[in-house]
Coordinates of C-alpha atoms in Angstrom, one line a residue:
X1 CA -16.4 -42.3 -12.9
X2 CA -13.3 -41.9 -10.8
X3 CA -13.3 -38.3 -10.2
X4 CA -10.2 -36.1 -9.2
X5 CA -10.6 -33.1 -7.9
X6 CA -7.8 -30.5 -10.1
X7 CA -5.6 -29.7 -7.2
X8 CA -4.8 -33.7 -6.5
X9 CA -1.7 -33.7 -7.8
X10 CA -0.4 -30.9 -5.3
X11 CA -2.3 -32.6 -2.7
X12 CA -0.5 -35.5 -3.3
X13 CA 3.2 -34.0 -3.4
X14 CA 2.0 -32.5 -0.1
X15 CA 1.2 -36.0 1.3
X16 CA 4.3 -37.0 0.0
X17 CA 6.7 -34.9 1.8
X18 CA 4.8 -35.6 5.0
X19 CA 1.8 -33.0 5.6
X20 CA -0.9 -34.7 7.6
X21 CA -4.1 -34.1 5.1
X22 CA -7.0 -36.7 6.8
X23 CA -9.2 -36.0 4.3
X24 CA -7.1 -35.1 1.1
X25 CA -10.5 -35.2 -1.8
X26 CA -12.4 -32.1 0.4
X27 CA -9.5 -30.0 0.0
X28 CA -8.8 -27.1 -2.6
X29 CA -5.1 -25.9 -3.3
X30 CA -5.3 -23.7 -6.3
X31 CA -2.6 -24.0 -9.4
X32 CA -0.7 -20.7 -8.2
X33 CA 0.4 -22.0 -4.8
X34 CA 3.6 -23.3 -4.4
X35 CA 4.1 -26.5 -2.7
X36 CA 7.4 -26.0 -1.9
X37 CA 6.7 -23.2 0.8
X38 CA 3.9 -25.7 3.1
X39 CA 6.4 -27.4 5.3
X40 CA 6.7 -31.0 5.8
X41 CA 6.7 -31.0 9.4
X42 CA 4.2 -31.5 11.4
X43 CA 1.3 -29.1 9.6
X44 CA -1.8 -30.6 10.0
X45 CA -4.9 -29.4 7.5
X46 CA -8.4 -30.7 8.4
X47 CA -11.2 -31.4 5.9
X48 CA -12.5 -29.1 4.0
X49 CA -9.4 -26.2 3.5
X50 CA -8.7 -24.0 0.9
X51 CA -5.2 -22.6 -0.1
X52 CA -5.0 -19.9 -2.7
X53 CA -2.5 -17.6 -4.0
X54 CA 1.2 -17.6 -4.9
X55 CA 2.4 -16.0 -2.1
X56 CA 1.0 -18.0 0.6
X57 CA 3.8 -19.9 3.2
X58 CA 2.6 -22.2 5.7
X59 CA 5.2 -23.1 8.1
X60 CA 6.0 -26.2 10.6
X61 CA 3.5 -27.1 13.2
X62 CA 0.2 -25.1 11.1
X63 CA -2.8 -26.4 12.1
X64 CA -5.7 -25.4 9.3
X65 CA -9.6 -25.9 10.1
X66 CA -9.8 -27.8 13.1
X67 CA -12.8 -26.1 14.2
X68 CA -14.4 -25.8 10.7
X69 CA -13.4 -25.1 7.2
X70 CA -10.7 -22.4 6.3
X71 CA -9.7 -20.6 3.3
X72 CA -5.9 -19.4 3.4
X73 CA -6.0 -16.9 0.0
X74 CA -2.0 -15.0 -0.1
X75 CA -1.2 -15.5 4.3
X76 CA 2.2 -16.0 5.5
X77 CA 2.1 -18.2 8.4
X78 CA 5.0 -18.7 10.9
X79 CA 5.5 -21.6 13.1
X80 CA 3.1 -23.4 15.2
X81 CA 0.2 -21.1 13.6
X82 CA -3.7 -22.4 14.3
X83 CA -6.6 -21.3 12.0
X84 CA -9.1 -22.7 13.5
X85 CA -12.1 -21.7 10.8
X86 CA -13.0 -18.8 8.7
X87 CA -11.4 -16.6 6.0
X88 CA -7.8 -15.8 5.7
X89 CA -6.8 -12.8 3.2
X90 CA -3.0 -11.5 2.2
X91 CA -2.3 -11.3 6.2
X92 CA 0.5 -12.4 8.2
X93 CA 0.9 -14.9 11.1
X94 CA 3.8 -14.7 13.2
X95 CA 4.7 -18.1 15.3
X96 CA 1.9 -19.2 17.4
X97 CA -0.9 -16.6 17.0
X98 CA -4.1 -17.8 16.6
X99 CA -7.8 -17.5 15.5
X100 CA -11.0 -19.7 16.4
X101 CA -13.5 -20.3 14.0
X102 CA -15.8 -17.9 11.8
X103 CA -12.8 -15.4 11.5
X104 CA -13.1 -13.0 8.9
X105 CA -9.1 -11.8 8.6
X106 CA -8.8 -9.4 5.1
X107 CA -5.9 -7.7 3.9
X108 CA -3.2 -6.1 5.5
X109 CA -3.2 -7.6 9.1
X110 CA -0.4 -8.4 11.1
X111 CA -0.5 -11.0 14.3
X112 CA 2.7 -11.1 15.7
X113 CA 3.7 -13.7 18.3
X114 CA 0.9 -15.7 20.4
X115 CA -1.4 -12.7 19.3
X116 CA -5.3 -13.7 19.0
X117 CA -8.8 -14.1 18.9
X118 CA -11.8 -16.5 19.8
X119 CA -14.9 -17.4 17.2
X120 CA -15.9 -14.9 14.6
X121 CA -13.8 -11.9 14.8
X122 CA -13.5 -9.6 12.2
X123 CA -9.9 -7.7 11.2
X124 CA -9.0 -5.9 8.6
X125 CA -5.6 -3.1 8.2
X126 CA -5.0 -4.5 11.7
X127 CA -1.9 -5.3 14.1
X128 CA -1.7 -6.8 17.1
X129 CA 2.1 -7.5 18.8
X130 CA 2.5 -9.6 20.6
X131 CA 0.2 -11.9 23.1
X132 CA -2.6 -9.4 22.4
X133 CA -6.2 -10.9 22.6
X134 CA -9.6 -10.6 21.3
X135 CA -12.5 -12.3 22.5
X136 CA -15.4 -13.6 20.3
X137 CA -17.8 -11.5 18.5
X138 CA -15.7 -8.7 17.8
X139 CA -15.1 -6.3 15.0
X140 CA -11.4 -4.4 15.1
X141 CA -10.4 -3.0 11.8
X142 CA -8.0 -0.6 11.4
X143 CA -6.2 -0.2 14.2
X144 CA -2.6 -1.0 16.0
X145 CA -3.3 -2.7 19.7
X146 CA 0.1 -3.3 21.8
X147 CA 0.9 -3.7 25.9
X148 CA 1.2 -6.6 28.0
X149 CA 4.8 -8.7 28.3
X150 CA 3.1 -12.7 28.5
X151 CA 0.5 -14.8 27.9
X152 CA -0.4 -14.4 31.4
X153 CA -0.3 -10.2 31.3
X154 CA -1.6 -9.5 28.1
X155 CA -3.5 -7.1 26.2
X156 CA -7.3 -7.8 26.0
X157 CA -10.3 -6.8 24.3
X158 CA -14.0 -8.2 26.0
X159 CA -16.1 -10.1 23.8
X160 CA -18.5 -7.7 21.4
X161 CA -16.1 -5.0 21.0
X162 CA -16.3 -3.2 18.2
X163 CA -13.7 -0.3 16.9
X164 CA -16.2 2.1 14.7
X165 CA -13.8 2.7 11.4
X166 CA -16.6 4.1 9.3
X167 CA -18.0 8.0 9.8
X168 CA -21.4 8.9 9.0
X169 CA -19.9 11.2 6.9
X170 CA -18.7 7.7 4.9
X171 CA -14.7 7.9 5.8
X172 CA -12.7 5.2 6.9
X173 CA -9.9 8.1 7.8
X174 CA -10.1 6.1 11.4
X175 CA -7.2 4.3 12.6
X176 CA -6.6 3.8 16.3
X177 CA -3.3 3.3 18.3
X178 CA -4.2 1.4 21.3
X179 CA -0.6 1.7 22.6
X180 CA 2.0 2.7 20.3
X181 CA 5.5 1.6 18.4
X182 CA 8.1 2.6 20.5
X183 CA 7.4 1.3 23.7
X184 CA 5.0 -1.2 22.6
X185 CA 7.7 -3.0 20.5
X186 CA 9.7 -3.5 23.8
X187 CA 7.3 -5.8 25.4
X188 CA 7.7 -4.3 28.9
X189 CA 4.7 -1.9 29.0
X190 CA 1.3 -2.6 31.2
X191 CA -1.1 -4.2 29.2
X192 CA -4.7 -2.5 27.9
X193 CA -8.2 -3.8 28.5
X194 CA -11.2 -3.0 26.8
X195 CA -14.5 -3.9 28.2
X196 CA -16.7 -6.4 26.1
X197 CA -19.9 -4.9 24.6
X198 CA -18.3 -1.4 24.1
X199 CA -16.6 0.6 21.8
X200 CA -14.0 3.1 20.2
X201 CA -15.1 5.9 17.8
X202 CA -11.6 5.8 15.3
X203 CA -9.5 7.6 14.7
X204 CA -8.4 7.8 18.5
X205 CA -5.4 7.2 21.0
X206 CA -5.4 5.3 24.3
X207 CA -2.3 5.4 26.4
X208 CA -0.4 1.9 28.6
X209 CA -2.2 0.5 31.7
X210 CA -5.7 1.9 30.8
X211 CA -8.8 -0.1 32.0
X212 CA -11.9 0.4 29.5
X213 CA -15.0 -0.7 31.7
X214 CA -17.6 -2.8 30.0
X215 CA -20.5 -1.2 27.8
X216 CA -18.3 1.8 27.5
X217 CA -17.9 3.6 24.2
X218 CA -14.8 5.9 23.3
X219 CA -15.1 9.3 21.6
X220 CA -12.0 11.0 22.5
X221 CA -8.2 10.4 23.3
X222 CA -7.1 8.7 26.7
X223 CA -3.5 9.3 26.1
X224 CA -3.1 9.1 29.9
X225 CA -1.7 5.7 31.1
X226 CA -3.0 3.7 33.9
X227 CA -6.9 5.0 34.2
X228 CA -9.7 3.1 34.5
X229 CA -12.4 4.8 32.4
X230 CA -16.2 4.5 32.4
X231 CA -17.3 6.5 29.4
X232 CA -21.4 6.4 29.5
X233 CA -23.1 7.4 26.2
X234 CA -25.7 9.9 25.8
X235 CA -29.3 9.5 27.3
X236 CA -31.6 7.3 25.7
X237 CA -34.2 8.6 23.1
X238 CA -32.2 12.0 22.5
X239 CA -32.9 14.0 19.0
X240 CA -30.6 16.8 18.5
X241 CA -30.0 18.2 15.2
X242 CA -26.7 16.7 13.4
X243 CA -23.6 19.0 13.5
X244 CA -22.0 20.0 10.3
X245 CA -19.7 17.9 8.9
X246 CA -15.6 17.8 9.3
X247 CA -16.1 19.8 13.0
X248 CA -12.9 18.2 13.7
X249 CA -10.7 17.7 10.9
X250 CA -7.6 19.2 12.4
X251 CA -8.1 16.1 15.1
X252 CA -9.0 13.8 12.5
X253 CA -5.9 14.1 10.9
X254 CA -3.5 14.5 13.8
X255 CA -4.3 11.2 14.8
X256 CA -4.0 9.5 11.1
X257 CA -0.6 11.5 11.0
X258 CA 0.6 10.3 14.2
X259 CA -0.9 6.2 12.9
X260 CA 1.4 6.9 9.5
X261 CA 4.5 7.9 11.8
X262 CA 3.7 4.7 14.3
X263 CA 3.9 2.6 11.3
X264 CA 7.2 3.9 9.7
X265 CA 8.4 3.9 13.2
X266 CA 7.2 -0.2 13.0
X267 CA 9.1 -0.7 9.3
X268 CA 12.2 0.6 10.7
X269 CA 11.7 -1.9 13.9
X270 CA 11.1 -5.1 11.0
X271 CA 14.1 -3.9 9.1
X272 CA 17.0 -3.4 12.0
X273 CA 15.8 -5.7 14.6
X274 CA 12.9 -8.2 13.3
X275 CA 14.6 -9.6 10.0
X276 CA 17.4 -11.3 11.6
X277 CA 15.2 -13.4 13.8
X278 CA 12.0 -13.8 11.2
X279 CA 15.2 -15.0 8.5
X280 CA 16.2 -17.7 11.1
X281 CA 13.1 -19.5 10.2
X282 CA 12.4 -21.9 7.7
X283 CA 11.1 -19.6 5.3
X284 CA 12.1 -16.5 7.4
X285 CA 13.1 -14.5 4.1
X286 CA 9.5 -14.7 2.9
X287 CA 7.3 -13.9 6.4
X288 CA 10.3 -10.9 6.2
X289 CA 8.9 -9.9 2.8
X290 CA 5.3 -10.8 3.9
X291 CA 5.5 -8.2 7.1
X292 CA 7.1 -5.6 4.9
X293 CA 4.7 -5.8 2.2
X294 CA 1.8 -5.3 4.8
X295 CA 3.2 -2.4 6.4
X296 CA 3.6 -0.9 3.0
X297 CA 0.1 -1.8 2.2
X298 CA -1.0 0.0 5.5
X299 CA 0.4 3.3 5.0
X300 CA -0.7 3.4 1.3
X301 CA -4.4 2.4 3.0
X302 CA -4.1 5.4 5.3
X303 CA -3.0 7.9 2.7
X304 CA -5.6 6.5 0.4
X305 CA -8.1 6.7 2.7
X306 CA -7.1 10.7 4.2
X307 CA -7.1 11.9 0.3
X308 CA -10.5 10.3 -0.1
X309 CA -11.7 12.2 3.1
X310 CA -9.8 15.6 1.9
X311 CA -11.6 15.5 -1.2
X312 CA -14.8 15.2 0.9
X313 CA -14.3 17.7 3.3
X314 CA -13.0 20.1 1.0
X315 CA -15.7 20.8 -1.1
X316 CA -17.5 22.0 2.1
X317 CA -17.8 25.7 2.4
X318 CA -15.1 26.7 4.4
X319 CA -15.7 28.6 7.7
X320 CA -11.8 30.0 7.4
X321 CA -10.1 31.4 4.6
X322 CA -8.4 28.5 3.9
X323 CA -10.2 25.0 5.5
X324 CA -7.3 22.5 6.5
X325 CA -8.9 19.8 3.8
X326 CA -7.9 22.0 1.1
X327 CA -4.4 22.2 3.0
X328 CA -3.7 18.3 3.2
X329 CA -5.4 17.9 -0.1
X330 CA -2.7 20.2 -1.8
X331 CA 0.0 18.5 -0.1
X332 CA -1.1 14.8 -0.4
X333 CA 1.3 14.2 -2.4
X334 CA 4.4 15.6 -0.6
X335 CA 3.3 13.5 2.6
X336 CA 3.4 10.3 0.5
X337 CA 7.1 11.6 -0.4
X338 CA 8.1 12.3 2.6
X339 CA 7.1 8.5 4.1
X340 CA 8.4 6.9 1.1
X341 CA 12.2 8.0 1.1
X342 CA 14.0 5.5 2.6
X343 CA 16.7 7.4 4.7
X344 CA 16.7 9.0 7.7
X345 CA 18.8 11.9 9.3
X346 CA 21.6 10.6 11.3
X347 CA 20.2 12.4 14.5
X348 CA 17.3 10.1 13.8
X349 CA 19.0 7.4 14.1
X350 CA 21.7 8.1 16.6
X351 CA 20.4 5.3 19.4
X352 CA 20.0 2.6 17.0
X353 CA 23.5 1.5 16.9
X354 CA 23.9 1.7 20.3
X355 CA 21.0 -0.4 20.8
X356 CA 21.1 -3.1 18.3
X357 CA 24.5 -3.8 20.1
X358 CA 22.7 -4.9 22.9
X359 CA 20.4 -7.0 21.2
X360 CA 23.0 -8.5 19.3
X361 CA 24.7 -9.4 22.7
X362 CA 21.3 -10.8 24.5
X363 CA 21.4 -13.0 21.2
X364 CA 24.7 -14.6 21.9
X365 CA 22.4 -17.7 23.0
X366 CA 20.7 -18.9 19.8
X367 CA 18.2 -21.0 20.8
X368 CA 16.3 -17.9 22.3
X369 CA 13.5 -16.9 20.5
X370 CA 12.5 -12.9 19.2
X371 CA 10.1 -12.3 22.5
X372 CA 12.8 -13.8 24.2
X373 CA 15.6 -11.7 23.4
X374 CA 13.5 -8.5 23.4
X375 CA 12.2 -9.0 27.0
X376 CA 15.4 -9.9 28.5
X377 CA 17.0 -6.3 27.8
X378 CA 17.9 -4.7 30.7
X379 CA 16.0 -1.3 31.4
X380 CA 18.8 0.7 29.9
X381 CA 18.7 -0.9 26.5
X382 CA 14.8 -1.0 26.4
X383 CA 14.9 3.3 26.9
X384 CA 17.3 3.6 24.1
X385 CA 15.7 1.1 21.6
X386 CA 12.1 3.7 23.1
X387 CA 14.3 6.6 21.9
X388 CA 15.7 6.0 18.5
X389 CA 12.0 4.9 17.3
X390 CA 10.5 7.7 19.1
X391 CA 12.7 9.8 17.1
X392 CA 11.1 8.5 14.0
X393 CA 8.0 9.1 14.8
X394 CA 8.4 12.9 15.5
X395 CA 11.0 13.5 12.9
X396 CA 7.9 12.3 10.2
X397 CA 5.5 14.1 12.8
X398 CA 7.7 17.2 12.5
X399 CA 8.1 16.8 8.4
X400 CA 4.7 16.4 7.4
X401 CA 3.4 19.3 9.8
X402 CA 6.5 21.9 8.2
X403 CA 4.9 20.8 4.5
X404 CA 1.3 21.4 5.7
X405 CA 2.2 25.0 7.6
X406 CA -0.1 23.8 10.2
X407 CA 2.5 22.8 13.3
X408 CA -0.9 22.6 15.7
X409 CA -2.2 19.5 13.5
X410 CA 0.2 17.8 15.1
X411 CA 1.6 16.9 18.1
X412 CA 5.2 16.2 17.0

């Protein structure tokens, strides 16, 4: 019996049009995906690859599975992309970012340019800009990492690092920024380390230039820059009798606040300065739409997730008159309002003219690429670009704390 596997006819067309497929009858392309948005040049897929879902692009120069067999289900993928082995889930690739094999990448990531990690790495609701690296072994979900300016001076986190996104309380209310928007986006800030078999209790934030020695596990803010920090956990064999829950809710939602502002901060960043470079591509318009629909994804994750923990800590008897939960819980709503109208005050926006004139001037030479262009502004044109997204993130800081009547949850 000559048997056909149901995706050979896409297979084929593939083949047609030039994709290198060594081993076209182990391979799985499911009805939905459209052939027209795998390029024809120079993608390689290696035996035994999946691709699902309508939405997925895979760009020139891909390289799927060439450690092992990998499922692409909904992924954008930009240029010169390699993934090397392991699951792949309604995330986005930006040109040549990379993952080794057993990587378990679910919804809502973003890699920007050259961003990484070795074998078996676990992401979920995570972005990484630029050059930023994991090791192996590693479990980083829910957080935003940034810093470095190259391939040789990047970001790094050791091997065995894991970023604790779940309470014992059972809230995932935990989002890191390792880093931030503003100056992250600029590709001129020190870059972070975190030392390998250690840790970071979420939601927290670490500052530029910050040296996390190895076995070390965060519980609280390093928003100073340029420390080197050994942070030893308690002594061994200690039994002390568990605090009451939601101690430190006014912290726990500062920093999910702050996350929320950092990623509006990052929309703006996709929408003024990122399109026209990601729309140069050959399917620029849709790794556009693919990084916009993740960031939207993220802040509905974050809201979803701080209601869920409101409920929670709200139903705790309340030591005040009135417990903060109950506050954000009332006002849930008007938060999502506030992050979902499009416009922003003019005095928000006052630097951004200013500075997309000098991008648009450092872009007079095509052939440059985005990481290019953005680390060849001089000093003057980085601060601005620094100040007009700064702006955004205290003008949401300052909105959201004015609804809640609670200017101390946040640091506006």
């Amino acid at each position: 019996m000559d048997f056909k596997p149901r995706s050979h006819e896409k297979i084929q067309q593939m083949m047609d049009r030039g994709v290198d497929i060594p081993c076209p009858s182990t391979l799985d392309i499911g009805d939905e995906v459209c052939v027209d948005w795998i390029s024809s040049k120079g993608v390689k897929i290696y035996p035994g690859c999946r691709i699902y879902g309508s939405e997925t692009v895979i760009s020139s120069g891909c390289r799927l599975g060439q450690e092992g067999p990998a499922t692409v289900d909904n992924c954008q993928l930009g240029k010169n992309v390699e993934l090397k082995g392991g699951f792949f889930c309604q995330s986005i690739f930006l040109e040549k970012s990379a993952m080794g094999l057993g990587a378990h990448v679910r919804e809502g990531c973003i890699l920007e340019e050259q961003a990484g990690g070795a074998h078996c790495v676990g992401l979920k609701h995570t972005i990484l800009f630029p050059f930023v690296t994991l090791g192996s072994l590693i479990n980083f979900c829910d957080c935003l990492m940034a810093g470095g300016t190259s391939r040789q001076n990047h970001s790094e986190v050791g091997s065995s690092y894991i970023h604790f996104n779940f309470t014992p309380d059972g809230d995932k209310a935990t989002p890191s920024l390792i880093g931030d928007v503003p100056k992250g986006v600029m590709l001129n800030q020190p870059p972070i380390f975190l030392g390998g078999q250690g840790g970071m209790i979420g939601p927290l934030i670490l500052g530029y230039g910050n040296v996390v020695a190895a076995g070390s596990v965060l519980r609280k803010n390093y928003p100073e820059e340029n420390q080197l920090i050994f942070a030893t956990g308690p002594a061994r064999n200690i039994q002390i009798a568990r605090s009451a829950p939601y101690t430190d809710i006014s912290g726990i939602m500062e920093n999910n606040l702050l996350y929320l502002a950092n990623i509006k901060a990052l929309e703006q960043w996709y929408k003024n300065v990122r399109r026209d470079f990601l729309e140069e591509d050959e399917f620029g318009s849709l790794l556009y739409q693919g990084a916009m629909d993740k960031l939207r994804l993220a802040v509905r994750e974050r809201l979803q997730r701080l209601k869920l923990m409101a409920d929670k800590a709200a139903s705790v008897p309340p030591r005040r008159h009135e417990s903060e939960a109950q506050v954000l819980l009332e006002h849930i709503d008007d938060i999502e309002h506030i992050l979902s109208v499009p416009a922003l005050p003019e005095a928000v926006t006052a630097e951004r003219e200013v500075f997309l004139n000098f991008v648009a001037a450092h872009r007079e030479n095509r052939s440059l690429s985005y990481v290019d262009v953005i680390r060849g502004l001089p000093p003057d044109a980085s601060a601005k670009g620094v100040r007009w997204l700064q702006n955004i993130v205290d003008y949401y800081c300052q909105k959201i704390a004015s609804v809640l009547s609670s200017p101390r949850l946040i640091k506006g």
